[in-house]
XYZ file of C-alpha atoms in Angstrom:
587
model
C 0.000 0.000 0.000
C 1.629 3.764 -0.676
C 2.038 6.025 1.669
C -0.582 9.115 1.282
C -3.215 6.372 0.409
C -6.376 8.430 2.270
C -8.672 4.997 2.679
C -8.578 1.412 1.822
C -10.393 -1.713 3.467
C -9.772 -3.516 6.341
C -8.313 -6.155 4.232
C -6.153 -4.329 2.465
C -4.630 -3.159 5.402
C -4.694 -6.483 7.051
C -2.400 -7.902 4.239
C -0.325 -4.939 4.073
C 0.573 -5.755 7.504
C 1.521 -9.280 6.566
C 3.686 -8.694 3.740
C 6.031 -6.112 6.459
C 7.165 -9.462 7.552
C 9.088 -12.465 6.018
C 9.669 -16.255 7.609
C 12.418 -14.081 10.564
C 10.120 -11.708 11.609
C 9.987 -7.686 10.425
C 11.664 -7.123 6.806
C 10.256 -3.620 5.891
C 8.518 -0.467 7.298
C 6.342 -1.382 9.968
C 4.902 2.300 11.176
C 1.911 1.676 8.679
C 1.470 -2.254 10.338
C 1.784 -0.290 13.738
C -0.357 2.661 13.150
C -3.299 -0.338 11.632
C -2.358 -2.083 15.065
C -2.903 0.916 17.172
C -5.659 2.115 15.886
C -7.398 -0.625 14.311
C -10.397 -0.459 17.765
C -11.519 2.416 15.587
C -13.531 0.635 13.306
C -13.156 -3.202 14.254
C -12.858 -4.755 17.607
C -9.383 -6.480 18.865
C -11.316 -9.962 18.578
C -12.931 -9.321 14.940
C -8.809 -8.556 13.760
C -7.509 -11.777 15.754
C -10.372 -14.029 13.854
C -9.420 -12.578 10.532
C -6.005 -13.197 11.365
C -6.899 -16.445 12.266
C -9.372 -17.329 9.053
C -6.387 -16.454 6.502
C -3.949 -18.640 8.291
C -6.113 -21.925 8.233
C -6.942 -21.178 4.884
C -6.097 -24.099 2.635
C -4.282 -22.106 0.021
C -2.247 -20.484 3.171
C 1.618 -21.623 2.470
C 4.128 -22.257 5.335
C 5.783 -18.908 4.333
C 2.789 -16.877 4.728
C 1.911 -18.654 7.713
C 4.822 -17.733 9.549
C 4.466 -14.051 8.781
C 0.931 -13.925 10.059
C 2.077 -15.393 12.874
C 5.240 -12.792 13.038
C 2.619 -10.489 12.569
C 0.433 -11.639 16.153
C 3.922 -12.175 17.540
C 4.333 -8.151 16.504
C 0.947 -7.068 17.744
C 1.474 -8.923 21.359
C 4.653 -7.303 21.844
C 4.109 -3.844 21.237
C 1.012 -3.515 22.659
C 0.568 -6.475 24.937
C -2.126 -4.640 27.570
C -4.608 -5.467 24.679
C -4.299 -8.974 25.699
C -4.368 -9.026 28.871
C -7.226 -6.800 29.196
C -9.346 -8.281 26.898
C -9.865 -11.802 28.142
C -11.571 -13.166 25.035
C -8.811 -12.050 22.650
C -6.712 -13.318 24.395
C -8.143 -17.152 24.805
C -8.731 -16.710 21.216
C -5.212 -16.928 20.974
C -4.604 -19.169 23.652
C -7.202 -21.876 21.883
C -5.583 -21.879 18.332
C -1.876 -21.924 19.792
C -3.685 -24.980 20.875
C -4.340 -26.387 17.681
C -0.966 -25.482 15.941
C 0.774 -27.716 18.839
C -2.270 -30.504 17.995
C -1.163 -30.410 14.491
C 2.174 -30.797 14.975
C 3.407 -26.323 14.017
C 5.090 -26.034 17.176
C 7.709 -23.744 15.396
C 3.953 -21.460 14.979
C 2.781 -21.740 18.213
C 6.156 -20.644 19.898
C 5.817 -17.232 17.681
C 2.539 -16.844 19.440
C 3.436 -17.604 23.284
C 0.401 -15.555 24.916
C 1.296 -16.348 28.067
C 4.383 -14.016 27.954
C 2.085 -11.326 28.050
C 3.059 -9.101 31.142
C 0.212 -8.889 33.646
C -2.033 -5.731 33.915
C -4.082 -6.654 37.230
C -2.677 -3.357 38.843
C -5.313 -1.267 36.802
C -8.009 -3.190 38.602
C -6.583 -2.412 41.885
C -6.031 1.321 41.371
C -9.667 1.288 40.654
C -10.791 0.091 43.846
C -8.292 2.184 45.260
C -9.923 5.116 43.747
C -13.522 4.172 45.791
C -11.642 3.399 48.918
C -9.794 7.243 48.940
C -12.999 9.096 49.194
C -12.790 9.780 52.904
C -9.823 12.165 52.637
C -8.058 14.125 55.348
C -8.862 18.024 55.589
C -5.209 18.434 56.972
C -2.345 19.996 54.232
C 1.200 19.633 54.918
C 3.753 23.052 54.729
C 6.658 22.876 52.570
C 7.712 26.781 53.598
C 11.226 25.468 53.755
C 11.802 23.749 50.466
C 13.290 25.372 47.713
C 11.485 25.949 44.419
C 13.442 23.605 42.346
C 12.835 20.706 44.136
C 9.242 21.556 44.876
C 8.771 21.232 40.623
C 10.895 18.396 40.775
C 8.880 16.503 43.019
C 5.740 17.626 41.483
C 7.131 16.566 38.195
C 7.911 12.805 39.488
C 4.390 12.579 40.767
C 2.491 13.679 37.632
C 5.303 11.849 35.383
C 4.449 8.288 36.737
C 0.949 9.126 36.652
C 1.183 9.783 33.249
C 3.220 6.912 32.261
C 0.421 4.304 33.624
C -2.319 5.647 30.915
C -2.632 3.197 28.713
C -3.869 3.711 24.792
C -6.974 1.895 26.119
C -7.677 4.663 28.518
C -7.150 7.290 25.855
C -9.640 5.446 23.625
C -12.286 4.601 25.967
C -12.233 8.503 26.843
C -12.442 9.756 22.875
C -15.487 7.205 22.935
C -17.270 8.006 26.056
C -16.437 11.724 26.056
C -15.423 11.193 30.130
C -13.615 8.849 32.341
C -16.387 7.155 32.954
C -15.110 3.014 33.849
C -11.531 4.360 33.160
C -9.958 4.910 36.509
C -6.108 5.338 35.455
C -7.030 8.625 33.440
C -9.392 9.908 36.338
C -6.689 9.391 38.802
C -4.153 11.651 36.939
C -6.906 14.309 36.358
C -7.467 14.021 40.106
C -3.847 14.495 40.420
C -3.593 17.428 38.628
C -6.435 19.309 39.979
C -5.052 18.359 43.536
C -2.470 20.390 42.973
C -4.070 23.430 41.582
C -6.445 23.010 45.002
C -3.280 22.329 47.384
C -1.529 25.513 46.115
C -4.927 27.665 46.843
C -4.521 26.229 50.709
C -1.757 26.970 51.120
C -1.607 30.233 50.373
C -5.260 30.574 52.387
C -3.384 28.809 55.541
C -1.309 32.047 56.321
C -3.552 34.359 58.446
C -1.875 37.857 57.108
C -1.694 39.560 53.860
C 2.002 39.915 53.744
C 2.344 36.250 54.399
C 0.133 35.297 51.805
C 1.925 36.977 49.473
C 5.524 35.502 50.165
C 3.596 31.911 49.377
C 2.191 33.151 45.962
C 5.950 34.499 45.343
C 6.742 31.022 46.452
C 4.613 29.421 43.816
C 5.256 31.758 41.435
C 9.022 30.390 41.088
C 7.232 27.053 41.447
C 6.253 27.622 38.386
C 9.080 29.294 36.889
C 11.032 26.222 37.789
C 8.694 24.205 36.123
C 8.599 25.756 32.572
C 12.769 24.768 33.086
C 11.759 21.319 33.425
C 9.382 21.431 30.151
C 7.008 20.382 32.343
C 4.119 22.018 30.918
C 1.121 19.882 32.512
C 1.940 21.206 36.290
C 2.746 24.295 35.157
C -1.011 24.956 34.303
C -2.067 23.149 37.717
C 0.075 26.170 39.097
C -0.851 29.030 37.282
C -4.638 27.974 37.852
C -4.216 27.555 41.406
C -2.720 31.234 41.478
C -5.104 32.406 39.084
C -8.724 30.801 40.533
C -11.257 33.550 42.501
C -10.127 32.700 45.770
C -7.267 33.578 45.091
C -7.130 36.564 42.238
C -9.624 38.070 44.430
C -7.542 38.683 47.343
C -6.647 42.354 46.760
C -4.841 43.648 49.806
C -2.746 40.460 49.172
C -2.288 41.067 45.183
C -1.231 44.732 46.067
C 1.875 43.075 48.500
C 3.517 40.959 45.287
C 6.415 42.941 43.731
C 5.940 44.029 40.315
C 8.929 41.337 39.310
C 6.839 38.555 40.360
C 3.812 39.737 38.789
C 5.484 40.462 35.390
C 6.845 36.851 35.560
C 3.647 35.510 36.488
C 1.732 37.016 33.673
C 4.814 35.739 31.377
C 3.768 32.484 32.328
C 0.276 32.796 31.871
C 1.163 33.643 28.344
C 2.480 30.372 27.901
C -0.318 28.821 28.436
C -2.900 30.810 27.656
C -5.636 29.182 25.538
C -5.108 32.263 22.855
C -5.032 31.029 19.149
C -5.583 27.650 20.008
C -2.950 27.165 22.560
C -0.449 28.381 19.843
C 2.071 29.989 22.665
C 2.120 26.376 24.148
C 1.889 24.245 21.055
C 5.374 26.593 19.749
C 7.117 26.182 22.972
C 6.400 22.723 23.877
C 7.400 21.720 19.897
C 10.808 23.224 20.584
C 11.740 20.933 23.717
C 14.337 18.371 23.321
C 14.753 16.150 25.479
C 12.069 15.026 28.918
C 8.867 17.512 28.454
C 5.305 17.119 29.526
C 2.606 17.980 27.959
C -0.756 19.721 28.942
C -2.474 16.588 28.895
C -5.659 17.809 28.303
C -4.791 20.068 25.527
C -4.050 16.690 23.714
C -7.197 15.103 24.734
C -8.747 17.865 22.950
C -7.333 17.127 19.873
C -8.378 13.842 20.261
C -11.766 14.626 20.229
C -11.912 16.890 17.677
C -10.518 14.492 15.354
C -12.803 11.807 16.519
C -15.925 14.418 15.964
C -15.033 16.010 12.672
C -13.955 13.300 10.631
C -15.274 9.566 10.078
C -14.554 6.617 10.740
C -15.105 5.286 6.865
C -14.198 7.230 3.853
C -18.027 6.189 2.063
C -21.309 5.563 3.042
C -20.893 1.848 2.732
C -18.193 1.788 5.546
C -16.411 -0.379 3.530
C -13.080 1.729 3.693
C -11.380 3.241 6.719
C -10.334 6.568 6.723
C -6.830 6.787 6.407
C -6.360 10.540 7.043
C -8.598 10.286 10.614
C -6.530 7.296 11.466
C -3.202 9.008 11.008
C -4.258 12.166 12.658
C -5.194 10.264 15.409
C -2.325 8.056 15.922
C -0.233 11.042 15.346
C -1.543 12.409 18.545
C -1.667 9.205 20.406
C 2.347 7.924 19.175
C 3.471 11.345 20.262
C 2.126 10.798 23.969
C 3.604 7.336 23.921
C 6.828 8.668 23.313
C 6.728 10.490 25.769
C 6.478 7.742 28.305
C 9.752 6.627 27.623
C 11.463 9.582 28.145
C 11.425 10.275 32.084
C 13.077 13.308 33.874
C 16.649 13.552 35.024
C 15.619 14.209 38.981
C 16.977 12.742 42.208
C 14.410 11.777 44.177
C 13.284 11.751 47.740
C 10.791 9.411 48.674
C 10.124 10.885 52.401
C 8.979 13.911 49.822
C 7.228 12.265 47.434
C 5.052 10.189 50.233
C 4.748 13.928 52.571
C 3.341 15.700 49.170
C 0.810 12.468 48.427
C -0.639 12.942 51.830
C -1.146 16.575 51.253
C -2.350 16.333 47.838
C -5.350 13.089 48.727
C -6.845 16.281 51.011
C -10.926 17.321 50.409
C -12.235 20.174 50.341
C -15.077 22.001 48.339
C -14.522 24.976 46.067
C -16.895 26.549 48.609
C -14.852 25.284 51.130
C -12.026 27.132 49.575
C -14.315 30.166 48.476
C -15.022 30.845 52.269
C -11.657 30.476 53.672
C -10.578 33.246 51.333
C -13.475 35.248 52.512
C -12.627 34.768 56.422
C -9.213 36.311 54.937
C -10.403 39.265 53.480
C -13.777 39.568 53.828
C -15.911 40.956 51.023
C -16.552 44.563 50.428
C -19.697 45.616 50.517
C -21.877 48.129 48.607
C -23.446 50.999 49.778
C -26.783 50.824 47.956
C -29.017 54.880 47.088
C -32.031 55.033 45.930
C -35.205 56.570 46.463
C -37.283 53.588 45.874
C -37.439 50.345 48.235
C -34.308 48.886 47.565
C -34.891 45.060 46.196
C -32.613 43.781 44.539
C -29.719 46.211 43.987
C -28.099 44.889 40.791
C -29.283 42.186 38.002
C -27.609 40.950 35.171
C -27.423 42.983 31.682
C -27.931 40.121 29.550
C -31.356 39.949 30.168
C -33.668 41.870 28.227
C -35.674 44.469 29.591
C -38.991 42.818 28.308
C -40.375 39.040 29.280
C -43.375 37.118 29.001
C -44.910 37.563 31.932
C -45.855 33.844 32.141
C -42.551 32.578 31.039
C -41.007 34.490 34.201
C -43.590 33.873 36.318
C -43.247 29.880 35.891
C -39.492 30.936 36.283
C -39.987 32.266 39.837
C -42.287 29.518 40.752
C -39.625 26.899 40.167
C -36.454 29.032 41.656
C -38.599 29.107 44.960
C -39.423 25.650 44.823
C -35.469 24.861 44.570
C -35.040 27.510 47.147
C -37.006 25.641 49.715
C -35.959 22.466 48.891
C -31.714 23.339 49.285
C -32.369 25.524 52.220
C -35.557 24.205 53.859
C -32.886 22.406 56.441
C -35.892 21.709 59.297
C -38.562 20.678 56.211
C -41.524 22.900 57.533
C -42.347 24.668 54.753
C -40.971 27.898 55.542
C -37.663 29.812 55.755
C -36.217 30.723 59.720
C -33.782 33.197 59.798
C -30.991 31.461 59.820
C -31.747 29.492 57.232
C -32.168 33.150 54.988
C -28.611 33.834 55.791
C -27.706 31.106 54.173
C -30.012 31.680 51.026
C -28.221 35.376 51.232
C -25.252 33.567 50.424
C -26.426 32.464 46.892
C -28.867 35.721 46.307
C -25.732 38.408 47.798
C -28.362 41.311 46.867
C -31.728 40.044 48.883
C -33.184 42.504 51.217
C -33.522 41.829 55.111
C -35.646 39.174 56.107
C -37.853 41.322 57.089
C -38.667 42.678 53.760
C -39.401 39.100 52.733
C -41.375 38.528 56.138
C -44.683 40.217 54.656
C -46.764 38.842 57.477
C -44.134 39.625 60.198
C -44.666 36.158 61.652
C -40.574 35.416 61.543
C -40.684 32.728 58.911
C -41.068 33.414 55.510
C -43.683 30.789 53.187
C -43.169 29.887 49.456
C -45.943 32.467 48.781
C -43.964 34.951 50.659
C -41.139 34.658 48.835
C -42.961 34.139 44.922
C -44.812 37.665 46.026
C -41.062 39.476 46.697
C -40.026 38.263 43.684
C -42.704 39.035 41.910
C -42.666 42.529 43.467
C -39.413 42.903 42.361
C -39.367 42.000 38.497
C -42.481 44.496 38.061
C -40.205 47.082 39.475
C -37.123 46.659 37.976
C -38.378 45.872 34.183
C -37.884 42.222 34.268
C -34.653 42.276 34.880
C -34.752 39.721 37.069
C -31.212 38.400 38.637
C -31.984 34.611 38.759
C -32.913 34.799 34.914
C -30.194 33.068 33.177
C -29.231 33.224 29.571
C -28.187 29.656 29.443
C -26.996 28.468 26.237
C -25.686 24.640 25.079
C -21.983 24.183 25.539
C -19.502 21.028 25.113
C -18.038 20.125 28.315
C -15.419 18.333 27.588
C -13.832 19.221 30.592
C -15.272 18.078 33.945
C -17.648 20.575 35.091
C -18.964 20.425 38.441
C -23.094 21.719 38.090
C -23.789 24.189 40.284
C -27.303 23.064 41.250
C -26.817 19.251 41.970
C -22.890 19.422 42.662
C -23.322 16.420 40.082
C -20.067 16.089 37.312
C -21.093 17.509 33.755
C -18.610 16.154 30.915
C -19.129 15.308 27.515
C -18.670 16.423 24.119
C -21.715 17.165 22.715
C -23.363 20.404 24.213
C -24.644 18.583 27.732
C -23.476 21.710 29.594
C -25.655 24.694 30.110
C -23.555 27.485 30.547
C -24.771 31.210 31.998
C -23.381 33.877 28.699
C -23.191 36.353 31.758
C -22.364 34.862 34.711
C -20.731 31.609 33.942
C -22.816 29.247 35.749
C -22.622 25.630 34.802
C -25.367 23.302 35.026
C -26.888 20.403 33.606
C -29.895 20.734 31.151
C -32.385 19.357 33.694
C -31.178 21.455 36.110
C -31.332 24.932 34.756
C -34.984 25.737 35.268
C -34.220 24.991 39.143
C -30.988 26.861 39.745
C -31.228 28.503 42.970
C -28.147 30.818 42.191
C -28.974 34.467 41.253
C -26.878 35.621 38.149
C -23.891 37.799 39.052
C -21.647 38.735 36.223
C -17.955 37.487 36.467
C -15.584 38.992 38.104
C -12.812 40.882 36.102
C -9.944 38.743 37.145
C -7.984 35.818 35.569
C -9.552 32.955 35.500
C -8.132 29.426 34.600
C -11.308 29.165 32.455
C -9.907 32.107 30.368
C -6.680 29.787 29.258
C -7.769 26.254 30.340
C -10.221 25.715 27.322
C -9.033 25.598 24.022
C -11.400 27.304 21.175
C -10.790 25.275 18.501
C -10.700 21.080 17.593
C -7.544 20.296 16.486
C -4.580 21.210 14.958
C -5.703 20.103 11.527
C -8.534 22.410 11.586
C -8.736 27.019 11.910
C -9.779 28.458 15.324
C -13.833 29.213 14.937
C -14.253 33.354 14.497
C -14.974 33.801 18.554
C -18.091 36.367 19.182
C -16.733 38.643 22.230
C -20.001 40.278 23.624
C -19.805 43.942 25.560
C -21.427 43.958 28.824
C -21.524 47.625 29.740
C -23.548 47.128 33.497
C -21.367 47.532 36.619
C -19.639 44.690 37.443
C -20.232 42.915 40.909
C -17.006 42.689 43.196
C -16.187 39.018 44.093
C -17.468 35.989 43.110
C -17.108 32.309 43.490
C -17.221 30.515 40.712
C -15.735 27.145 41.298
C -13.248 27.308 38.607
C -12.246 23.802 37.357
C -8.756 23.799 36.136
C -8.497 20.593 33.981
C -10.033 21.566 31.092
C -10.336 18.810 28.878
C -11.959 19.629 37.460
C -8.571 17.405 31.232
């Protein structure tokens, strides 16, 4: 078969792959017989190749020189990628039954080629699963590391996320182009957990130091962190740094922000550059191109690509799927080789395992993002706005996205549903009505609701459902409509792991199953929209690891989409969690 061939059949390609090899073993180019190999799961299953395989070699006309290079050829496809096998327990007795019958009939010469039981063993996949259901009690204590120096802090973080790395399989990278998430693929989810433990660990630790000045000294801190990593090439921890520094609990600490010299912030933006999600990750794409030698990638930059392949182009070249796409397969398995490589090329660090264990125990920690989001509150508590008007004040501030005129029966289902969420999240007691301190809370979500009191119509010291449908009610006649739980949702990929912010449930998947807030941000899944309890606030203007974590286009192969930047001109509000996820592809 030539090379820039853009389809043929299975068949072809199957004999292709038998001719690379002679009665020794390999006697041509075998990166076409490895790329079919690779990335034959695309259109036929492991055990559909092994019985075609099979079929030609018992076929009458088969000659004792093509049978040993089909078996040359199984002998290939066990060695270089032998967790096939060993996952996939009906492959592999498929080739345990007909080494079988070659030793019946007297090939042993054959059935030595095809010695399935040299297969390495995979079983540790299995138990880091049910490790991965036995960590979710975690400890809520975080170990300092005030006293190590930068360089070995990256170093260490670098060994960690390396060996993570290097236990992701191509089967894991397939199952999550298929599934869109990392859903019965543990090994990927673990490194994603890895990653965004970081980006969480570096956030408390700078919220552990009760005083601004000390705060800032630990974002210096990180700050070389980071520098020290982009010496490393070690791009993937890099962004776990930069979006710890970067998330709302952080950015939004001002009298801290205002301590950081002017050297550390320049390099800190410098870094951000490199990884800023502008043109497609182009910054990072150039940079990471460049390195020689050990480098690690943004993992889910790559997973990206991935999918964007696996969306835009199919499988089969016609509408008989009768001939593979050649220039899908190659894209992909450009992607996936490149990773591969990677695994073989580990860093040049000296470890220390008393390290290595001391930043594991730190990094298996829980907490929430509000968790996090209050901590940095209790630090610098948030400023508050003195409200004028003539009128009653209701609710001071709504979003501008929503327009000034509604259907009146549209909003007023609207409310009816927001209050029934309302009272079912904050209804702790289940009465039917809203105490006062279970308003405070509801404050907490709705930062611009008047005093109880004002909700209290009947004075009584609870407020009812009807209470609270009336304010609201009150409240959109008065201001135009513009009311601030009125989301403009619209249909996003989520490709990343987004956490929803009505039913805390995880949101991932390429095709549009998050509902995203144009004004706000707020994430949610589709059936959860029309009961969002959370009024819209518009974002605040900081850096946010959303802004670089989530690349606008598929693929390399294909131009960044034309992206539509809206102007909001209303005021903007002054802090605001909003549970930033960090691996794009919380990868």
């Amino acid at each position: 078969m030539e090379n820039g061939t853009q389809s043929a059949t299975v068949d072809e390609l199957v004999e292709a792959s038998i001719k690379v090899f002679d009665a020794e073993g390999p006697s041509g180019d075998v990166s076409l017989t490895r790329m079919f190999l690779m990335m034959h799961s695309w259109y036929l299953s492991s055990t559909e190749l092994a019985k075609t395989l099979l079929a030609k070699l018992q076929e009458e006309s088969c000659s004792s020189c093509r049978q040993l290079q089909i078996c040359h050829l199984i002998k290939y496809w066990m060695s270089e990628f032998p967790a096939e096998f060993d996952l996939n327990p009906e492959l592999a007795n498929q080739i345990r039954e007909f080494r079988e019958l070659l030793s019946a009939n007297g090939h042993n010469h054959l059935s030595e080629l095809i010695d399935i039981e040299s297969v390495p063993s995979y079983s540790w996949r299995h138990q880091l699963g049910e490790q991965s259901q036995s960590i979710t009690k975690k400890s809520k204590k975080s170990l300092l590391f005030d006293h190590l120096e930068a360089s070995e802090l990256a170093e260490h973080f670098t060994l960690l996320e390396y060996r993570s790395f290097c236990k992701i399989l191509f089967q894991d990278y397939h199952s999550f182009v298929m599934h869109g998430c990392t859903v019965d693929n543990p090994i990927l989810e673990r490194f994603i957990t890895l990653f965004n433990s970081v980006s969480q660990w570096i956030q408390l630790m700078v919220l552990s130091k009760p005083t601004a000045p000390q705060r800032a000294a630990v974002i210096s801190h990180f700050i070389k962190v980071a520098k020290e990593l982009l010496h490393l090439q070690n791009f993937n921890t890099l962004m776990a740094v930069v979006g710890g520094l970067s998330h709302s609990s952080i950015s939004r600490l001002k009298d801290t922000q205002a301590l950081i010299s002017s050297e550390d912030q320049k390099l800190f933006n410098s870094l951000v550059d490199v990884v800023t999600s502008s043109g497609n990750y182009s910054n990072y794409r150039q940079r990471f191109s460049e390195c020689g030698g050990f480098r690690f990638p943004i993992l889910g930059v790559h997973l990206k690509d991935l999918i964007a392949v696996h969306v835009a182009l199919p499988d089969w070249s016609d509408g008989a799927k009768s001939r593979v796409n050649l220039v899908k397969t190659q894209q992909l398995y450009s992607i996936l080789q490149e990773l591969a490589l990677i695994q073989t090329t580990p860093p040049s660090i000296t470890e220390r395992n008393d390290l290595l264990n001391l930043l594991m125990v730190s990094l298996t920690q829980y907490h929430s993002e509000e968790d996090i989001y209050q901590l940095s509150l209790q630090r610098e508590p948030r400023k508050t706005m003195s409200i004028t008007s003539s009128q009653t004040p209701v609710i001071a501030e709504w979003s501008s996205s929503v327009k000034a005129k509604t259907d009146p029966a549209i909003t007023s289902k609207h409310i009816q549903k927001m209050v029934e969420s309302v009272f079912k999240n904050f209804d702790t007691d289940g009465d039917g009505h809203i105490s006062q301190e279970e308003f405070q809370s509801i404050k907490n979500n709705f930062p611009f609701l008047n005093t109880f009191d004002d909700v209290d119509r009947n004075q009584d010291g609870r407020i009812s459902p009807e209470e609270m449908i009336e304010y609201f009610n009150k409240a959109i006649s008065q201001l135009s409509g513009k009311m601030g739980f009125v989301h403009t949702f619209v249909e996003v990929h989520s490709i990343k792991p987004t956490r929803c912010d009505h039913c805390a449930g995880v949101i991932w998947g390429p095709y549009k199953q998050r509902y995203k807030c144009k004004a706000c941000g707020v994430n949610c899944h589709k059936a959860c929209c029309d009961s969002l309890s959370v009024e819209c606030r518009k974002r605040t203007a900081s850096v946010g690891i959303e802004d670089f974590a989530c690349p606008r286009t598929r693929s390399l192969s294909f131009p960044p989409p034309v992206a539509s930047h809206q102007t909001v001109s209303s005021p903007v509000i002054l802090e605001q969690s909003q549970g930033e996820e960090v691996f794009d592809t919380h990868l």
